[in-house]
GROMACS .gro file of C-alpha atoms in nm:
model
  283
    1MET     CA    1   6.683  -3.974   3.734
    2ARG     CA    2   6.692  -4.308   3.561
    3ASP     CA    3   7.025  -4.487   3.522
    4THR     CA    4   7.043  -4.757   3.252
    5ARG     CA    5   7.261  -5.059   3.302
    6ASN     CA    6   7.285  -5.349   3.055
    7GLY     CA    7   6.946  -5.229   2.914
    8ARG     CA    8   6.754  -5.216   3.236
    9ALA     CA    9   6.615  -4.885   3.410
   10THR     CA   10   6.593  -4.806   3.773
   11ARG     CA   11   6.469  -4.490   3.942
   12THR     CA   12   6.632  -4.334   4.236
   13LYS     CA   13   6.392  -4.253   4.507
   14ASP     CA   14   6.226  -3.922   4.511
   15GLN     CA   15   6.323  -3.749   4.847
   16GLY     CA   16   5.978  -3.547   4.833
   17GLY     CA   17   5.991  -3.249   5.038
   18GLU     CA   18   6.290  -3.320   5.244
   19ARG     CA   19   6.570  -3.054   5.244
   20PRO     CA   20   6.874  -3.128   5.031
   21GLY     CA   21   7.152  -3.283   5.254
   22ALA     CA   22   7.414  -3.058   5.131
   23TRP     CA   23   7.217  -2.750   5.272
   24SER     CA   24   7.166  -2.912   5.598
   25ALA     CA   25   7.524  -3.026   5.633
   26TYR     CA   26   7.655  -2.662   5.539
   27GLY     CA   27   7.399  -2.496   5.789
   28ARG     CA   28   7.514  -2.713   6.085
   29LEU     CA   29   7.896  -2.658   6.001
   30LEU     CA   30   7.821  -2.273   5.959
   31GLN     CA   31   7.643  -2.284   6.314
   32HIS     CA   32   7.923  -2.476   6.474
   33LEU     CA   33   8.174  -2.202   6.333
   34ARG     CA   34   7.976  -1.912   6.431
   35LYS     CA   35   7.918  -2.039   6.777
   36ARG     CA   36   8.305  -2.122   6.802
   37ALA     CA   37   8.368  -1.779   6.717
   38GLY     CA   38   8.132  -1.647   6.998
   39LEU     CA   39   7.900  -1.473   6.765
   40SER     CA   40   7.523  -1.466   6.785
   41GLN     CA   41   7.326  -1.506   6.469
   42GLN     CA   42   7.240  -1.119   6.469
   43GLU     CA   43   7.622  -1.035   6.541
   44PHE     CA   44   7.720  -1.281   6.258
   45GLY     CA   45   7.454  -1.147   6.011
   46GLU     CA   46   7.574  -0.782   6.076
   47ALA     CA   47   7.927  -0.874   6.029
   48ILE     CA   48   7.880  -1.037   5.684
   49GLY     CA   49   7.594  -0.800   5.571
   50TYR     CA   50   7.321  -1.041   5.578
   51SER     CA   51   6.982  -1.038   5.771
   52LEU     CA   52   6.921  -1.229   6.075
   53GLU     CA   53   6.630  -1.420   5.904
   54LEU     CA   54   6.886  -1.533   5.632
   55VAL     CA   55   7.151  -1.651   5.857
   56ALA     CA   56   6.905  -1.871   6.050
   57SER     CA   57   6.732  -2.023   5.740
   58VAL     CA   58   7.080  -2.112   5.602
   59GLU     CA   59   7.194  -2.262   5.935
   60GLN     CA   60   6.857  -2.464   5.943
   61GLY     CA   61   6.905  -2.578   5.582
   62ARG     CA   62   6.597  -2.400   5.460
   63ARG     CA   63   6.789  -2.198   5.234
   64PRO     CA   64   7.114  -2.238   5.042
   65ALA     CA   65   7.398  -2.023   5.080
   66LYS     CA   66   7.512  -1.825   4.778
   67ALA     CA   67   7.904  -1.785   4.675
   68ALA     CA   68   7.897  -1.440   4.815
   69PHE     CA   69   7.752  -1.542   5.162
   70THR     CA   70   8.020  -1.799   5.177
   71ALA     CA   71   8.292  -1.591   5.096
   72ALA     CA   72   8.184  -1.339   5.361
   73ALA     CA   73   8.138  -1.618   5.611
   74GLU     CA   74   8.498  -1.758   5.537
   75ARG     CA   75   8.642  -1.414   5.608
   76VAL     CA   76   8.465  -1.338   5.934
   77LEU     CA   77   8.488  -1.700   6.074
   78GLU     CA   78   8.845  -1.758   5.959
   79ALA     CA   79   8.700  -2.089   5.827
   80ARG     CA   80   9.002  -2.151   5.618
   81GLY     CA   81   8.818  -2.306   5.323
   82VAL     CA   82   8.595  -2.544   5.510
   83LEU     CA   83   8.266  -2.387   5.386
   84GLU     CA   84   8.388  -2.323   5.046
   85VAL     CA   85   8.442  -2.689   4.973
   86LEU     CA   86   8.075  -2.736   5.033
   87GLN     CA   87   7.954  -2.461   4.800
   88ASP     CA   88   7.957  -2.659   4.480
   89GLU     CA   89   7.745  -2.936   4.646
   90VAL     CA   90   7.515  -2.671   4.789
   91ASP     CA   91   7.466  -2.511   4.442
   92ARG     CA   92   7.412  -2.849   4.277
   93ALA     CA   93   7.130  -2.914   4.535
   94LYS     CA   94   6.949  -2.616   4.361
   95LEU     CA   95   6.932  -2.804   4.044
   96PRO     CA   96   6.588  -2.981   3.943
   97ARG     CA   97   6.613  -3.310   4.151
   98PHE     CA   98   6.614  -3.533   3.822
   99PHE     CA   99   6.931  -3.358   3.698
  100ARG     CA  100   7.158  -3.361   4.005
  101ASN     CA  101   7.328  -3.697   3.951
  102PHE     CA  102   7.412  -3.616   3.613
  103ALA     CA  103   7.540  -3.267   3.722
  104VAL     CA  104   7.809  -3.473   3.929
  105ILE     CA  105   7.937  -3.672   3.635
  106GLU     CA  106   7.936  -3.362   3.416
  107ALA     CA  107   8.146  -3.141   3.656
  108GLU     CA  108   8.457  -3.390   3.622
  109VAL     CA  109   8.429  -3.506   3.223
  110VAL     CA  110   8.721  -3.526   2.986
  111SER     CA  111   8.479  -3.448   2.710
  112ARG     CA  112   8.143  -3.347   2.644
  113PHE     CA  113   7.942  -3.343   2.329
  114SER     CA  114   7.568  -3.237   2.289
  115TYR     CA  115   7.325  -3.184   2.037
  116ASP     CA  116   7.018  -2.929   2.116
  117PRO     CA  117   6.731  -2.875   1.884
  118LEU     CA  118   6.497  -2.693   2.089
  119LEU     CA  119   6.709  -2.461   2.329
  120VAL     CA  120   7.028  -2.300   2.376
  121PRO     CA  121   7.211  -2.554   2.602
  122GLY     CA  122   7.225  -2.492   2.976
  123LEU     CA  123   7.613  -2.455   2.977
  124LEU     CA  124   7.593  -2.170   2.735
  125GLN     CA  125   7.286  -1.975   2.847
  126THR     CA  126   7.308  -1.636   2.986
  127GLU     CA  127   7.138  -1.555   3.319
  128ASP     CA  128   6.818  -1.376   3.161
  129TYR     CA  129   6.779  -1.651   2.889
  130ALA     CA  130   6.811  -1.925   3.165
  131ARG     CA  131   6.531  -1.738   3.381
  132ALA     CA  132   6.297  -1.724   3.103
  133VAL     CA  133   6.335  -2.078   3.041
  134PHE     CA  134   6.243  -2.162   3.399
  135ALA     CA  135   5.987  -1.876   3.416
  136GLY     CA  136   5.804  -2.087   3.144
  137HIS     CA  137   5.782  -2.420   3.331
  138CYS     CA  138   5.463  -2.611   3.372
  139PRO     CA  139   5.328  -2.599   3.655
  140PRO     CA  140   5.471  -2.263   3.740
  141LEU     CA  141   5.774  -2.250   3.976
  142SER     CA  142   5.801  -2.026   4.267
  143GLU     CA  143   6.013  -1.711   4.234
  144GLU     CA  144   6.267  -1.866   4.476
  145THR     CA  145   6.292  -2.172   4.292
  146ILE     CA  146   6.356  -1.987   3.952
  147ASP     CA  147   6.624  -1.810   4.139
  148GLN     CA  148   6.781  -2.119   4.260
  149HIS     CA  149   6.761  -2.308   3.932
  150THR     CA  150   6.906  -2.019   3.751
  151GLU     CA  151   7.203  -1.985   3.993
  152ALA     CA  152   7.259  -2.361   3.972
  153ARG     CA  153   7.274  -2.358   3.603
  154LEU     CA  154   7.522  -2.063   3.599
  155SER     CA  155   7.729  -2.231   3.843
  156ARG     CA  156   7.756  -2.549   3.614
  157GLN     CA  157   7.909  -2.319   3.352
  158LYS     CA  158   8.245  -2.323   3.551
  159LEU     CA  159   8.324  -2.639   3.340
  160LEU     CA  160   8.386  -2.418   3.047
  161THR     CA  161   8.694  -2.253   3.209
  162ARG     CA  162   8.764  -2.478   3.529
  163ASP     CA  163   9.116  -2.524   3.674
  164GLY     CA  164   9.351  -2.795   3.573
  165PRO     CA  165   9.300  -2.983   3.245
  166LEU     CA  166   9.016  -2.810   3.029
  167ALA     CA  167   8.747  -3.027   2.925
  168GLU     CA  168   8.701  -3.072   2.550
  169LEU     CA  169   8.335  -2.935   2.478
  170SER     CA  170   8.150  -2.938   2.150
  171PHE     CA  171   7.782  -2.809   2.103
  172ILE     CA  172   7.562  -2.843   1.803
  173ILE     CA  173   7.257  -2.622   1.826
  174SER     CA  174   6.975  -2.613   1.574
  175GLU     CA  175   6.910  -2.279   1.387
  176ASP     CA  176   6.525  -2.300   1.485
  177ALA     CA  177   6.644  -2.298   1.862
  178LEU     CA  178   6.868  -1.977   1.803
  179ARG     CA  179   6.577  -1.801   1.622
  180ASP     CA  180   6.304  -1.882   1.887
  181PRO     CA  181   6.281  -1.537   2.091
  182VAL     CA  182   6.293  -1.687   2.426
  183GLY     CA  183   6.284  -1.391   2.657
  184GLY     CA  184   6.243  -1.139   2.383
  185PRO     CA  185   6.472  -0.954   2.141
  186ASP     CA  186   6.730  -0.809   2.397
  187VAL     CA  187   6.755  -1.145   2.580
  188MET     CA  188   6.832  -1.317   2.257
  189ARG     CA  189   7.077  -1.050   2.144
  190GLU     CA  190   7.277  -1.118   2.473
  191GLN     CA  191   7.248  -1.483   2.428
  192TRP     CA  192   7.380  -1.455   2.058
  193GLN     CA  193   7.689  -1.252   2.163
  194ARG     CA  194   7.739  -1.506   2.446
  195LEU     CA  195   7.761  -1.782   2.211
  196LEU     CA  196   8.034  -1.605   1.993
  197ASP     CA  197   8.233  -1.510   2.329
  198ILE     CA  198   8.239  -1.873   2.427
  199SER     CA  199   8.312  -2.021   2.075
  200ALA     CA  200   8.637  -1.826   2.100
  201LEU     CA  201   8.752  -2.037   2.391
  202ARG     CA  202   9.019  -2.294   2.260
  203ASN     CA  203   8.837  -2.600   2.429
  204VAL     CA  204   8.486  -2.519   2.290
  205GLU     CA  205   8.339  -2.569   1.943
  206VAL     CA  206   7.996  -2.436   1.876
  207GLN     CA  207   7.826  -2.542   1.551
  208VAL     CA  208   7.474  -2.449   1.399
  209MET     CA  209   7.277  -2.735   1.231
  210PRO     CA  210   7.081  -2.533   0.965
  211ALA     CA  211   6.708  -2.511   0.932
  212ARG     CA  212   6.541  -2.718   0.659
  213SER     CA  213   6.838  -2.956   0.673
  214GLY     CA  214   6.631  -3.238   0.628
  215VAL     CA  215   6.644  -3.589   0.814
  216HIS     CA  216   6.936  -3.635   1.030
  217PRO     CA  217   7.029  -3.833   1.308
  218GLY     CA  218   6.922  -3.571   1.558
  219ARG     CA  219   6.566  -3.570   1.466
  220ASN     CA  220   6.479  -3.783   1.757
  221GLY     CA  221   6.588  -3.524   2.013
  222PRO     CA  222   6.856  -3.390   2.221
  223PHE     CA  223   7.135  -3.602   2.386
  224VAL     CA  224   7.473  -3.574   2.524
  225VAL     CA  225   7.800  -3.796   2.477
  226LEU     CA  226   8.079  -3.777   2.736
  227GLU     CA  227   8.378  -3.929   2.865
  228THR     CA  228   8.410  -3.940   3.233
  229SER     CA  229   8.754  -3.853   3.424
  230GLU     CA  230   8.804  -4.237   3.452
  231HIS     CA  231   8.763  -4.256   3.067
  232GLN     CA  232   8.427  -4.427   3.057
  233HIS     CA  233   8.207  -4.316   2.799
  234LEU     CA  234   7.840  -4.261   2.859
  235GLY     CA  235   7.530  -4.101   2.711
  236TYR     CA  236   7.266  -3.886   2.841
  237ILE     CA  237   6.900  -3.812   2.743
  238GLU     CA  238   6.624  -3.611   2.900
  239SER     CA  239   6.276  -3.497   2.834
  240HIS     CA  240   6.008  -3.372   3.050
  241GLU     CA  241   6.204  -3.380   3.357
  242VAL     CA  242   6.289  -3.765   3.325
  243GLY     CA  243   6.689  -3.792   3.262
  244CYS     CA  244   6.876  -4.104   3.161
  245VAL     CA  245   7.223  -4.173   3.186
  246ILE     CA  246   7.306  -4.463   2.933
  247ARG     CA  247   7.606  -4.682   3.047
  248ASP     CA  248   7.550  -4.972   2.794
  249ALA     CA  249   7.840  -4.960   2.541
  250ALA     CA  250   7.656  -5.049   2.230
  251GLU     CA  251   7.390  -4.786   2.315
  252VAL     CA  252   7.681  -4.534   2.390
  253SER     CA  253   7.854  -4.605   2.052
  254ALA     CA  254   7.550  -4.554   1.864
  255PHE     CA  255   7.519  -4.209   2.020
  256GLY     CA  256   7.877  -4.158   1.931
  257MET     CA  257   7.804  -4.253   1.557
  258ARG     CA  258   7.503  -4.005   1.557
  259TYR     CA  259   7.693  -3.725   1.698
  260GLY     CA  260   7.995  -3.776   1.423
  261LYS     CA  261   7.736  -3.770   1.155
  262LEU     CA  262   7.569  -3.447   1.308
  263ARG     CA  263   7.918  -3.283   1.356
  264SER     CA  264   7.969  -3.330   0.968
  265GLN     CA  265   7.607  -3.210   0.864
  266ALA     CA  266   7.630  -2.885   1.075
  267LEU     CA  267   7.788  -2.565   0.973
  268ASN     CA  268   8.164  -2.553   1.066
  269GLY     CA  269   8.265  -2.313   1.350
  270ARG     CA  270   8.358  -2.024   1.113
  271ASP     CA  271   8.012  -2.037   0.934
  272SER     CA  272   7.816  -2.097   1.240
  273ALA     CA  273   7.985  -1.783   1.380
  274GLN     CA  274   7.882  -1.592   1.088
  275LEU     CA  275   7.518  -1.719   1.106
  276ILE     CA  276   7.512  -1.603   1.469
  277GLN     CA  277   7.656  -1.267   1.376
  278ARG     CA  278   7.396  -1.223   1.095
  279LEU     CA  279   7.120  -1.283   1.345
  280ILE     CA  280   7.263  -1.008   1.581
  281GLY     CA  281   7.253  -0.779   1.278
  282GLU     CA  282   6.892  -0.876   1.196
  283THR     CA  283   6.754  -0.730   1.533
   0.00000   0.00000   0.00000
């Protein structure tokens, strides 16, 4: 990820093939709790319904724990939430490396507004749609990596209905993105219905930018404008697995103005829902 400060860009160091620190930390803690309980890896695996191989892989930090694994481990080891508090970090480490730092910021936002001209935004994707997107990656991803990226993307969606103060969320999606048959007709039908369901949430607005709408401020590509829990306004853009957090006040202000214009030019929430309903009816 690149992080712009006062117009200058810096790139965080790539960790190469190293295992994510969150997976290793979780694994060491799991091993400690298991040994404290007097269980072998085989006994522990049988108690929680997972194989010896998987338990060993999680303890060594080679594979991430899923939420169901953590819930079972918490119960058997009487861990009192110490594994559960690491689950979000474990899930974020499944994300593509360039996106992880932004995901930390995103999880705590007060508001998040995005324009997406090419795909349904990740926060609104169904599992099958997300899996189809990752399956089309070039160069190809392994099935394990596709699984991990998909799980992490779905985990991010907790932002939609998180506990405590809800985030104010606005999504403008191009009609072309909605009509692009990612994954095929059945996947798209489920995806359209998901958009309708999410748009009914009181903290979420989904708008559609009509096709053939001419020149507008979103023609330069997708972007996000957000407000952090510290009430700092940031922008975010990405392309071809390069992500940039924009902190410069003038640049962020320009993103805000562009989003305001896009919001006024897109269909309103009711008309957007009607368009999506028509798409469902056409399939």
